[in-house]
Coordinates of C-alpha atoms and ligand atoms in Angstrom, one line a residue:
X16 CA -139.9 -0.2 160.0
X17 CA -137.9 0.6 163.5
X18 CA -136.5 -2.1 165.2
X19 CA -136.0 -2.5 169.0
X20 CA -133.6 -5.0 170.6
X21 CA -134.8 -6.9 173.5
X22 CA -132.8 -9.1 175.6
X23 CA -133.7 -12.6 175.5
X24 CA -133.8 -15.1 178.7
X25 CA -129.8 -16.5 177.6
X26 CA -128.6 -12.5 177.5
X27 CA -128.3 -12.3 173.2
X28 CA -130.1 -9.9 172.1
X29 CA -132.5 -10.6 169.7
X30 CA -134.5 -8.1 166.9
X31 CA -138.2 -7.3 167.9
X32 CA -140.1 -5.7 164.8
X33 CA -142.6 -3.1 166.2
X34 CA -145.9 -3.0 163.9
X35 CA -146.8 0.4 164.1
X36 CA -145.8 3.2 166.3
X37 CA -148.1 5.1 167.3
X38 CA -149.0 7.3 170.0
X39 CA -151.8 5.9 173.2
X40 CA -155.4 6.2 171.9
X41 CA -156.8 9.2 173.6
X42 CA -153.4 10.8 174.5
X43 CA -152.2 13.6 171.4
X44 CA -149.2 15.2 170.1
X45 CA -149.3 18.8 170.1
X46 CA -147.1 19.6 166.9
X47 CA -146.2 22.8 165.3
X48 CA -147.8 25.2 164.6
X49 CA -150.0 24.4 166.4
X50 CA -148.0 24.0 169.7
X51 CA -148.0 27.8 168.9
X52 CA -151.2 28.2 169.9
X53 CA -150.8 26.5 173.4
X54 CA -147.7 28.7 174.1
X55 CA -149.7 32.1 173.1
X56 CA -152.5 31.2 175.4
X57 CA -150.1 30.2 178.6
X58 CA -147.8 33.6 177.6
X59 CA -151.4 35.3 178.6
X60 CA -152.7 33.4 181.4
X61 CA -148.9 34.1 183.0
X62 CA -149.6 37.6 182.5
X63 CA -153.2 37.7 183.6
X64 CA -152.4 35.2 186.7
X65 CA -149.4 37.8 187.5
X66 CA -151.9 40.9 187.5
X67 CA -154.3 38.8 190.0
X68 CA -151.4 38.3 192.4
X69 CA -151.9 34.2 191.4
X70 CA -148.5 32.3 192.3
X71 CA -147.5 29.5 189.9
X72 CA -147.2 25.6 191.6
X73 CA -146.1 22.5 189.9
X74 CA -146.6 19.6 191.4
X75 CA -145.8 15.8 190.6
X76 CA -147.9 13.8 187.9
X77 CA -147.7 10.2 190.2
X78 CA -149.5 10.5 193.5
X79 CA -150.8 8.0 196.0
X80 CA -153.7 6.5 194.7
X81 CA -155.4 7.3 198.1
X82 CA -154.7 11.2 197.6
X83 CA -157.3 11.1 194.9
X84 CA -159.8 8.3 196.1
X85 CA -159.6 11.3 199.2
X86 CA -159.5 13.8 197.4
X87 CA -162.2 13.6 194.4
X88 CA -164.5 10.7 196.4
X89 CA -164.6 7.1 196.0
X90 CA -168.2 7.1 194.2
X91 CA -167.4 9.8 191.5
X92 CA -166.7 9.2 187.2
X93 CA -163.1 9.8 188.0
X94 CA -162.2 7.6 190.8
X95 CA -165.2 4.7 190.0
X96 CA -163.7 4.2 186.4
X97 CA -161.2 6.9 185.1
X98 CA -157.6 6.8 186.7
X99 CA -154.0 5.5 185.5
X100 CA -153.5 3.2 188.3
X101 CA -150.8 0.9 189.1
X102 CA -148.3 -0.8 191.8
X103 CA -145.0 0.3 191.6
X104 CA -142.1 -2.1 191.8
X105 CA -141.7 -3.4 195.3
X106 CA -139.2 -1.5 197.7
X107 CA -136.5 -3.4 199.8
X108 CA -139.2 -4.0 202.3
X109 CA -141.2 -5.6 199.3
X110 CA -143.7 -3.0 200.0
X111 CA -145.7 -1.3 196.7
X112 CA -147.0 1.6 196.5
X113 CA -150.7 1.7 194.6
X114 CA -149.9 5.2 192.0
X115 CA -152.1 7.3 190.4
X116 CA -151.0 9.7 187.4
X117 CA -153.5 12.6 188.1
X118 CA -156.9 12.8 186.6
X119 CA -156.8 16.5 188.0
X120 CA -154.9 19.0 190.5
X121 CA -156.7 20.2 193.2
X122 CA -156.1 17.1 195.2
X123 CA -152.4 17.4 194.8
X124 CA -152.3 21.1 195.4
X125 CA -154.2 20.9 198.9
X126 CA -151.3 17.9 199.4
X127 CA -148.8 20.3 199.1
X128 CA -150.1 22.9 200.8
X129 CA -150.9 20.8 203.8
X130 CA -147.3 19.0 203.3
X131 CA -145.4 22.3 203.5
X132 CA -147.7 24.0 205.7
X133 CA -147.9 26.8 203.2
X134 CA -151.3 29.0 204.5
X135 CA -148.7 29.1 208.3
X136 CA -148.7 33.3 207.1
X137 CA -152.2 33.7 206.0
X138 CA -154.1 32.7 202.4
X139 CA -152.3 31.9 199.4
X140 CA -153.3 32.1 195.8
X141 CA -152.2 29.3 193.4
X142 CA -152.3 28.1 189.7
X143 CA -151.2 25.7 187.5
X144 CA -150.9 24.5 184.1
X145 CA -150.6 20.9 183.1
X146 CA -151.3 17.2 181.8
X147 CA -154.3 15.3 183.5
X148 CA -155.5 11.4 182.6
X149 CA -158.3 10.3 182.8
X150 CA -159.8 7.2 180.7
X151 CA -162.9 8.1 179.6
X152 CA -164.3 7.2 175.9
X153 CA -161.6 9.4 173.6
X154 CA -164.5 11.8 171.7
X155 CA -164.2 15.2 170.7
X156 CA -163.6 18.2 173.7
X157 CA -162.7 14.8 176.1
X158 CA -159.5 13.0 175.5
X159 CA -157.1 10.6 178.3
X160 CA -154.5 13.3 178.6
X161 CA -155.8 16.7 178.1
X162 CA -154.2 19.8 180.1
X163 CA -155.8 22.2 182.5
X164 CA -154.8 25.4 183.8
X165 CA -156.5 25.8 187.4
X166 CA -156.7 28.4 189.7
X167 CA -156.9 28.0 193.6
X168 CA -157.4 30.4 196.4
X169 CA -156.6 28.6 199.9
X170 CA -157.7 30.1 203.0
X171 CA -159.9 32.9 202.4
X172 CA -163.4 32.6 203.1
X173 CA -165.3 35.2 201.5
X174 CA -167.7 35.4 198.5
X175 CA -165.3 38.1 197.2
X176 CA -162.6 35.8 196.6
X177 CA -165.2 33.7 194.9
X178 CA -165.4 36.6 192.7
X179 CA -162.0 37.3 192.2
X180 CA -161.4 34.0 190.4
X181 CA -164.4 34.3 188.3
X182 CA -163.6 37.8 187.4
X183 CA -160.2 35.8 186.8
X184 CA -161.7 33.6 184.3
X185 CA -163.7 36.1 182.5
X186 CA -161.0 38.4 181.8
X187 CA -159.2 35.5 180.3
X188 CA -162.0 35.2 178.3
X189 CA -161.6 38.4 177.1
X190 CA -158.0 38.4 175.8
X191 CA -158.3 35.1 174.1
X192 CA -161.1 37.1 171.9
X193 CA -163.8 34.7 173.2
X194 CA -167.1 35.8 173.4
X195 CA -169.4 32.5 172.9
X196 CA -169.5 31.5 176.8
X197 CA -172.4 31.8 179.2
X198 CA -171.6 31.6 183.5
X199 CA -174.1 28.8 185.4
X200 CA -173.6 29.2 189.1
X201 CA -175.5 27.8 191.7
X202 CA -174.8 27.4 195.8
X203 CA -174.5 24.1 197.5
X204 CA -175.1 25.5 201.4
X205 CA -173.5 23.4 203.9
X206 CA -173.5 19.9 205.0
X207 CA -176.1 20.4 207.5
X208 CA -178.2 22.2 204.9
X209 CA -177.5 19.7 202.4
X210 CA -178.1 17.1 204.6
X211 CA -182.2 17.8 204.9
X212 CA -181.9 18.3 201.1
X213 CA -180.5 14.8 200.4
X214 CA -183.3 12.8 202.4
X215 CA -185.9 14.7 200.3
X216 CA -184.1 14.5 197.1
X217 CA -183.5 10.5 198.1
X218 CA -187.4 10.2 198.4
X219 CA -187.9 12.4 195.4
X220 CA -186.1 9.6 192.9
X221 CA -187.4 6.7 195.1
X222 CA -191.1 7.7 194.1
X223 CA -189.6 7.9 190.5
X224 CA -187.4 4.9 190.4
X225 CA -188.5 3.8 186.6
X226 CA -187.5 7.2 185.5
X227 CA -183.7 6.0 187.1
X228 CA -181.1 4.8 184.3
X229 CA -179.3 1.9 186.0
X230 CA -176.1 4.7 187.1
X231 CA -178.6 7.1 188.9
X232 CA -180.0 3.8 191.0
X233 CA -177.1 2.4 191.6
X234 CA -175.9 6.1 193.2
X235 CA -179.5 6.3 194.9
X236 CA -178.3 6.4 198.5
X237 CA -174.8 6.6 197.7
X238 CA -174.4 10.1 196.1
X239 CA -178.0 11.1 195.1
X240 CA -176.9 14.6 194.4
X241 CA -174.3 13.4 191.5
X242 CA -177.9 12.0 190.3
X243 CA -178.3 16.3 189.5
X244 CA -175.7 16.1 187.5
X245 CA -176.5 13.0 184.8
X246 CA -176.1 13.7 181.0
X247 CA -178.9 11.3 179.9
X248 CA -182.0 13.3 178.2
X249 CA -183.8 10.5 179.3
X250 CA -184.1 11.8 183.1
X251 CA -184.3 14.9 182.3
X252 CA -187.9 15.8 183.9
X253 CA -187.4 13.6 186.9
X254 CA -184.4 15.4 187.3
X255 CA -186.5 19.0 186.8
X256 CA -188.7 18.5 189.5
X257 CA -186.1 17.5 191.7
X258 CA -186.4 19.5 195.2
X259 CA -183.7 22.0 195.3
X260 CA -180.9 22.9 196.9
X261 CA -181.3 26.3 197.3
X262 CA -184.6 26.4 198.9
X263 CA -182.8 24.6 202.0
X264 CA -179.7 26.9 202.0
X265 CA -179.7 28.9 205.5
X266 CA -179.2 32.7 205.9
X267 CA -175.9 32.4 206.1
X268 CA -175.1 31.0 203.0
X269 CA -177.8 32.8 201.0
X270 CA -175.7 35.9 202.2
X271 CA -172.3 34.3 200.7
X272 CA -174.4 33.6 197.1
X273 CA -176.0 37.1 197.2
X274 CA -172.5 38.7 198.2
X275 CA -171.4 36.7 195.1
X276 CA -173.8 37.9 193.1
X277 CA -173.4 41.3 193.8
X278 CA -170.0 41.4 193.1
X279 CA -170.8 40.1 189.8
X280 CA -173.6 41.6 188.8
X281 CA -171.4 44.9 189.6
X282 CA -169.1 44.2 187.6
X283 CA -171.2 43.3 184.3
X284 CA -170.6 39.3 184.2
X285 CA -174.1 37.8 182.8
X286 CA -174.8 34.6 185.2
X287 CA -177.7 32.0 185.0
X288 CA -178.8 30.3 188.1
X289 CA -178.2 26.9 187.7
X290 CA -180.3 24.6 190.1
X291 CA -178.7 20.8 188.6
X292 CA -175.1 22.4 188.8
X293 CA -173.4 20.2 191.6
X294 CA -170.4 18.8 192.8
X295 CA -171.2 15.2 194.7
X296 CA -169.2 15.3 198.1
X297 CA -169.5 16.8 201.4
X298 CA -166.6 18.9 201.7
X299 CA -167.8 20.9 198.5
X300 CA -169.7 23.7 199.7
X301 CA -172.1 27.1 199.2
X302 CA -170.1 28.2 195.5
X303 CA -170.2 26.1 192.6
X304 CA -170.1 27.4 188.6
X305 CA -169.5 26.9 185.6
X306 CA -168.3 28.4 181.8
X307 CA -170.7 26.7 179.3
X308 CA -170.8 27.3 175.5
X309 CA -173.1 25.3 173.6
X310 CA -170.3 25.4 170.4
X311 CA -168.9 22.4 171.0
X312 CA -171.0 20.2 171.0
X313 CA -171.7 17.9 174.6
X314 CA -168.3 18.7 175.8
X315 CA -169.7 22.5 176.5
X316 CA -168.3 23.0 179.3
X317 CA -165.0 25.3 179.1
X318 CA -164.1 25.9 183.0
X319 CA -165.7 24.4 186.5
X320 CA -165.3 25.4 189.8
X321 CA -166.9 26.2 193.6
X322 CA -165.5 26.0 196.6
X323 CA -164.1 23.2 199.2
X324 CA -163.8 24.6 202.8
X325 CA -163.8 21.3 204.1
X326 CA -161.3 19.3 202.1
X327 CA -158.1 20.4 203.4
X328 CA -159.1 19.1 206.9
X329 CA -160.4 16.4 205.0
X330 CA -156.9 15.2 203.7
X331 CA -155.3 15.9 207.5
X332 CA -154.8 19.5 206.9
X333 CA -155.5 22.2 209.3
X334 CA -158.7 23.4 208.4
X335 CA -158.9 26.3 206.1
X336 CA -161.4 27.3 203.4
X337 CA -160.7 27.4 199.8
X338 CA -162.2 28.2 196.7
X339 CA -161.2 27.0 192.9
X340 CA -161.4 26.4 189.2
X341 CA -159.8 24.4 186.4
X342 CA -160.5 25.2 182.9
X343 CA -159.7 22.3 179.5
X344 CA -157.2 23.9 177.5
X345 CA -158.0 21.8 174.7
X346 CA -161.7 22.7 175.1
X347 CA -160.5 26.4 175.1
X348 CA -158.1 26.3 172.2
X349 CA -161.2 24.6 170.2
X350 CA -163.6 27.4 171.1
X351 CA -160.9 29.8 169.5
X352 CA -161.0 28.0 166.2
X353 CA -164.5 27.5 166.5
X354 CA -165.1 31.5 166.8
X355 CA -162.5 32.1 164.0
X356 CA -160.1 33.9 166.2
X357 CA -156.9 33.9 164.7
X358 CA -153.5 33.1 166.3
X359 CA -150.4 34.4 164.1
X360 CA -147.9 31.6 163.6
X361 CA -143.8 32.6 164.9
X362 CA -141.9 33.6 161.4
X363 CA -138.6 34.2 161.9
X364 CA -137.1 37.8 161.5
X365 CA -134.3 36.4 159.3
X366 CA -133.1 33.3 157.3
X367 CA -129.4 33.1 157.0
X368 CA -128.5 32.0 153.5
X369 CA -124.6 30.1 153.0
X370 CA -123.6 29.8 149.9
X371 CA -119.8 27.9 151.2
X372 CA -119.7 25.8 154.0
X373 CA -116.1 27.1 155.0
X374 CA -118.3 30.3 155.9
X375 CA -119.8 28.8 158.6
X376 CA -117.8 29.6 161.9
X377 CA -118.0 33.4 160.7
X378 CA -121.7 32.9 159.8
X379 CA -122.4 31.4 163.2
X380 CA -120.5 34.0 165.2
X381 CA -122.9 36.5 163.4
X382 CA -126.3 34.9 164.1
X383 CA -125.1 34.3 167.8
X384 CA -124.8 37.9 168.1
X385 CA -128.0 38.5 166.2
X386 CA -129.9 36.7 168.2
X387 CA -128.2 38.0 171.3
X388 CA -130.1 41.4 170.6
X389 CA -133.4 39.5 170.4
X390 CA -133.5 39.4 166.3
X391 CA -134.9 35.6 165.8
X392 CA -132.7 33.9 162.8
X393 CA -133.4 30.6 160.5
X394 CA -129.7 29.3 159.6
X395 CA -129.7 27.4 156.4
X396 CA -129.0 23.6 157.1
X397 CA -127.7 21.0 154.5
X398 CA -130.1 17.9 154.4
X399 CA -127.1 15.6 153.3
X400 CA -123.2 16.5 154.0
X401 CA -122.4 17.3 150.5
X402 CA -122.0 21.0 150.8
X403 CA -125.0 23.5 151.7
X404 CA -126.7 23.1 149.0
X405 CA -127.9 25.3 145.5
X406 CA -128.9 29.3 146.3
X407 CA -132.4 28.1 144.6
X408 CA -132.9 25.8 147.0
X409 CA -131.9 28.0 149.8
X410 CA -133.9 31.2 149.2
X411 CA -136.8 28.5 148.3
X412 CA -136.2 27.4 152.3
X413 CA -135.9 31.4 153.0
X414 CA -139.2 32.1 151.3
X415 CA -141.2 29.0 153.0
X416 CA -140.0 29.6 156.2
X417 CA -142.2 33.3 156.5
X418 CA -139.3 35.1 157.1
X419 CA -138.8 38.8 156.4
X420 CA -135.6 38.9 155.5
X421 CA -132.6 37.0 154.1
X422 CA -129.0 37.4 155.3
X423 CA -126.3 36.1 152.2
X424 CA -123.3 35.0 154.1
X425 CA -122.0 35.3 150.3
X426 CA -117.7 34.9 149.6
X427 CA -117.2 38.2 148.4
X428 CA -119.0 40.0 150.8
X429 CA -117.5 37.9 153.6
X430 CA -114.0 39.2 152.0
X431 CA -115.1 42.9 152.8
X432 CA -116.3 41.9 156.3
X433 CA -120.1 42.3 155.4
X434 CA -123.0 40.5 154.9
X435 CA -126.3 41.0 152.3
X436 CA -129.3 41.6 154.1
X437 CA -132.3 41.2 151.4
X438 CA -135.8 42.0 152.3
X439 CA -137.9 38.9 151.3
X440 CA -141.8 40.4 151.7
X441 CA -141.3 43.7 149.6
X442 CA -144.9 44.0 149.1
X443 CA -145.1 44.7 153.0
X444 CA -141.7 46.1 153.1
X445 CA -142.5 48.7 150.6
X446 CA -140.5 48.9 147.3
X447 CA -138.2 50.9 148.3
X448 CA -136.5 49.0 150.5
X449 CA -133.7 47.3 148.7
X450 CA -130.5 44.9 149.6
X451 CA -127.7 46.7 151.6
X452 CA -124.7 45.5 153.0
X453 CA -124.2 45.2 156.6
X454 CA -120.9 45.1 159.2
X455 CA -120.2 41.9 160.8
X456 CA -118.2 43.3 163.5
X457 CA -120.9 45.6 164.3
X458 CA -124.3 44.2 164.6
X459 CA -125.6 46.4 166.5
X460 CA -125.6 48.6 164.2
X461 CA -127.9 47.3 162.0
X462 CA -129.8 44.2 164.5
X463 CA -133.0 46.3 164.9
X464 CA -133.5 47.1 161.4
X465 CA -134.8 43.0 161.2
X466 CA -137.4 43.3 163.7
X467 CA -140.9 43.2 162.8
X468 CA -141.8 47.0 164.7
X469 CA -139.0 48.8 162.6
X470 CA -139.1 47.1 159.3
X471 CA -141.7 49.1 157.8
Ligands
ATP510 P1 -167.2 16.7 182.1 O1 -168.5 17.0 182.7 O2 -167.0 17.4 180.8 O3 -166.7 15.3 182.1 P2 -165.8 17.1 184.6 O4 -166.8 17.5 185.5 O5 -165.3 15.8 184.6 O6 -166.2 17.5 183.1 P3 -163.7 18.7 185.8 O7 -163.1 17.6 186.5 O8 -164.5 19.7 186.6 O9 -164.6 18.2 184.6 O10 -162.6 19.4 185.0 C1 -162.6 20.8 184.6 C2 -162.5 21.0 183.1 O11 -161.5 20.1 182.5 C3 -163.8 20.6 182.4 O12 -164.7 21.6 182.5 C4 -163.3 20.4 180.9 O13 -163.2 21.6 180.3 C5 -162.0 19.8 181.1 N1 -162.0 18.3 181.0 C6 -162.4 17.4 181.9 N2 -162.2 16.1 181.5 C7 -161.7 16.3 180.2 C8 -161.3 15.3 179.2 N3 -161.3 14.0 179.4 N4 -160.7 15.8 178.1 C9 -160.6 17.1 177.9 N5 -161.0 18.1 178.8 C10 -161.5 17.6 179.9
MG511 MG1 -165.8 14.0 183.5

């Protein structure tokens, strides 16, 4: 049982047993191998984010709790209910600061961009990969820290840009293998637009009130259009025969959802027209969509997005339009497993066997050098400082660690300056291929015969 020492009032310190350690409900440990997963899908959204011209930001985890009660709306899940708040310790002044560990990114990334004056030269495209908290009821696909990867175009105005990042998003789609995944979009207009919507949408639900669950009343006048949005069955046909939005949408912004669609439709992405798909505030505007699959479960939805063109003014920015999505990575990685893809776990091209322990600056010198010409090597490790350990148990280690090959750092070949290199997987390696004996002072020489595209 792990013990922690506290210090008591007088200064001792005095022994506090911990019951159990254990990690925050809601919030999980990503272990190997299956941390391997995470790091083979963020090698290919680098690569696919490079190929769009998308620039990487990172920005802090702790913001002002007013960035996000700004940036997300005060009468929204998130701010309402969700967020890690708290009051920092007091300054000299014996001012706090009210902190928020973000439920999401986009607020922070239009802080930032405002902050540094970043769009001073024109539009930039942005993305980022990280944790988010939010505490909601820990169920599967919805957890209190789970990681998105978001993308954000800031300052361009166009349907094409809109395009862009779903053409993005599907391409992803693509090289993860995943195939299960529909695309809802819809248009919310403009405020003006939305505006005549709202008071007919109001006096839609008022006439309907005892169809209302007690969240949908309560958010009545406040944010009827969220109303659009609820998950409970039960509203589902007052929610149906809802007025909607697109039937108020103005030439203007029908032309920005047709020249969206185009774009799409061009470009072979299947899309559903969505009419409940909605974001709640007034700086969200004309573009909002959605990746849906319906193979996990309620949490079905992989990837949201639309645009914002009135947000950065919002938050005190100049204003500039901008467009966006953020995808849950652990929703993602689930769909994967769901559809069977497989990811390949990292083997190591070589496990370095030592029989002697006095072989070990040689052995060391060797692998350092190895590895400096990109061969990946296992070095044999003693559990307990009695030596390094039977060969038996060693090649057993060799064998369960996957990899393809074993170096012996054996006495006798050490004497002649050489070291064994054994194939471990001859039924891969073909028969053939037997132990040989290998320079240390040149492993150059020999280094690409370990990795995995010449080792036939
Ligand atoms: P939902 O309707 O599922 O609650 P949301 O509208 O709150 O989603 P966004 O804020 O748009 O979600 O976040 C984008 C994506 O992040 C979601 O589509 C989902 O894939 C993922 N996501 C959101 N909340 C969670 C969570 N608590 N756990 C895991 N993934 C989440
Ligand atoms: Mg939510």
């Amino acid at each position: 049982m792990p013990e922690k020492m506290t210090a008591d009032r007088a200064g001792k310190s005095a022994p506090v047993k911990i019951e159990k350690l254990a990690a925050v409900k809601g919030m999980n440990d990503i272990l190997p191998p299956d941390s391997a997963r995470w790091e083979w899908l963020e090698d290919k959204v680098r690569g696919l984010m490079g190929r769009y011209a998308y620039r990487n930001i990172r920005t802090p985890i702790l913001e002002h709790t007013q960035l996000f009660v700004r940036g997300i709306g005060e009468v929204t899940d998130i701010v309402e209910k969700e967020m890690y708040s708290f009051e920092d310790r007091s300054d000299k002044h014996g001012d706090h600061d009210h902190l928020t560990m973000r439920p999401e990114n986009t607020a922070s990334v239009v802080r930032a961009v405002t902050e540094h004056n970043l769009l001073y030269d024109g539009g930039k495209r942005l993305y980022y990969m990280g944790p988010m908290f939010r505490r909601e009821r820990p169920q599967r696909g919805r957890y209190r820290q789970f990681h998105q990867i978001g993308a954000e175009a800031l300052g361009f105005a166009g349907p094409e840009v809109d395009a862009e990042l779903i053409l993005l998003a599907a391409a992803l789609w693509k090289e993860l293998g995943l195939t299960d995944w529909r695309l809802e979009i819809n248009s919310l207009g403009q405020p003006e637009e939305r505006a005549q919507h709202r008071a007919q949408l109001i006096a839609h639900f008022e006439q309907h009130a005892d169809a209302l669950d007690e969240e949908a009343r309560r958010r009545l006048h406040s944010n009827p259009l969220r109303i659009l949005d609820t998950k409970n069955p039960a509203m589902k046909a007052v929610v149906e025969s809802a007025p909607r939005l697109i039937d108020f949408l103005g030439s203007q912004s029908l032309a920005h959802f047709e020249g969206l669609k185009a774009i799409l439709d061009a470009n072979s992405i299947p899309w559903t027209l969505n009419h409940r798909l909605v974001r709640g505030l007034d700086y969200y505007n004309l573009t909002v969509f959605e990746f849906v699959t319906d193979r996990l479960g309620a949490q079905g939805t992989i990837c949201a997005g639309g645009r914002y063109d009135y947000l950065i003014e919002q938050m005190g920015g100049k204003p500039a339009p901008a467009v966006g999505w953020a995808l849950g990575v652990e929703r993602v990685l689930e769909l994967i497993k769901e559809q069977g893809a497989l990811v390949e776990h990292p083997v190591p091209d070589a496990y370095a066997v030592i029989p002697e322990a006095s072989a070990l600056p040689v052995v060391l010198q060797t692998l350092q050098a190895l590895r400096a010409a990109g061969i990946s090597v296992q070095m044999h490790a003693s559990a307990t400082p009695e030596g390094m350990g039977s060969m038996k148990s060693q090649f057993k280690r060799a064998d369960g660690s996957g990899a393809r090959f074993a170096l012996i750092f054996g006495a006798d070949e050490l004497a002649e300056g050489r070291v064994a290199v054994k194939p471990l997987r001859s039924e891969k390696a073909g028969s053939a291929q037997a132990q040989t004996l290998q320079p240390l002072n040149d492993v150059a020489a020999w280094a690409h015969m370990l990795c995995p595209d010449t080792a036939v």
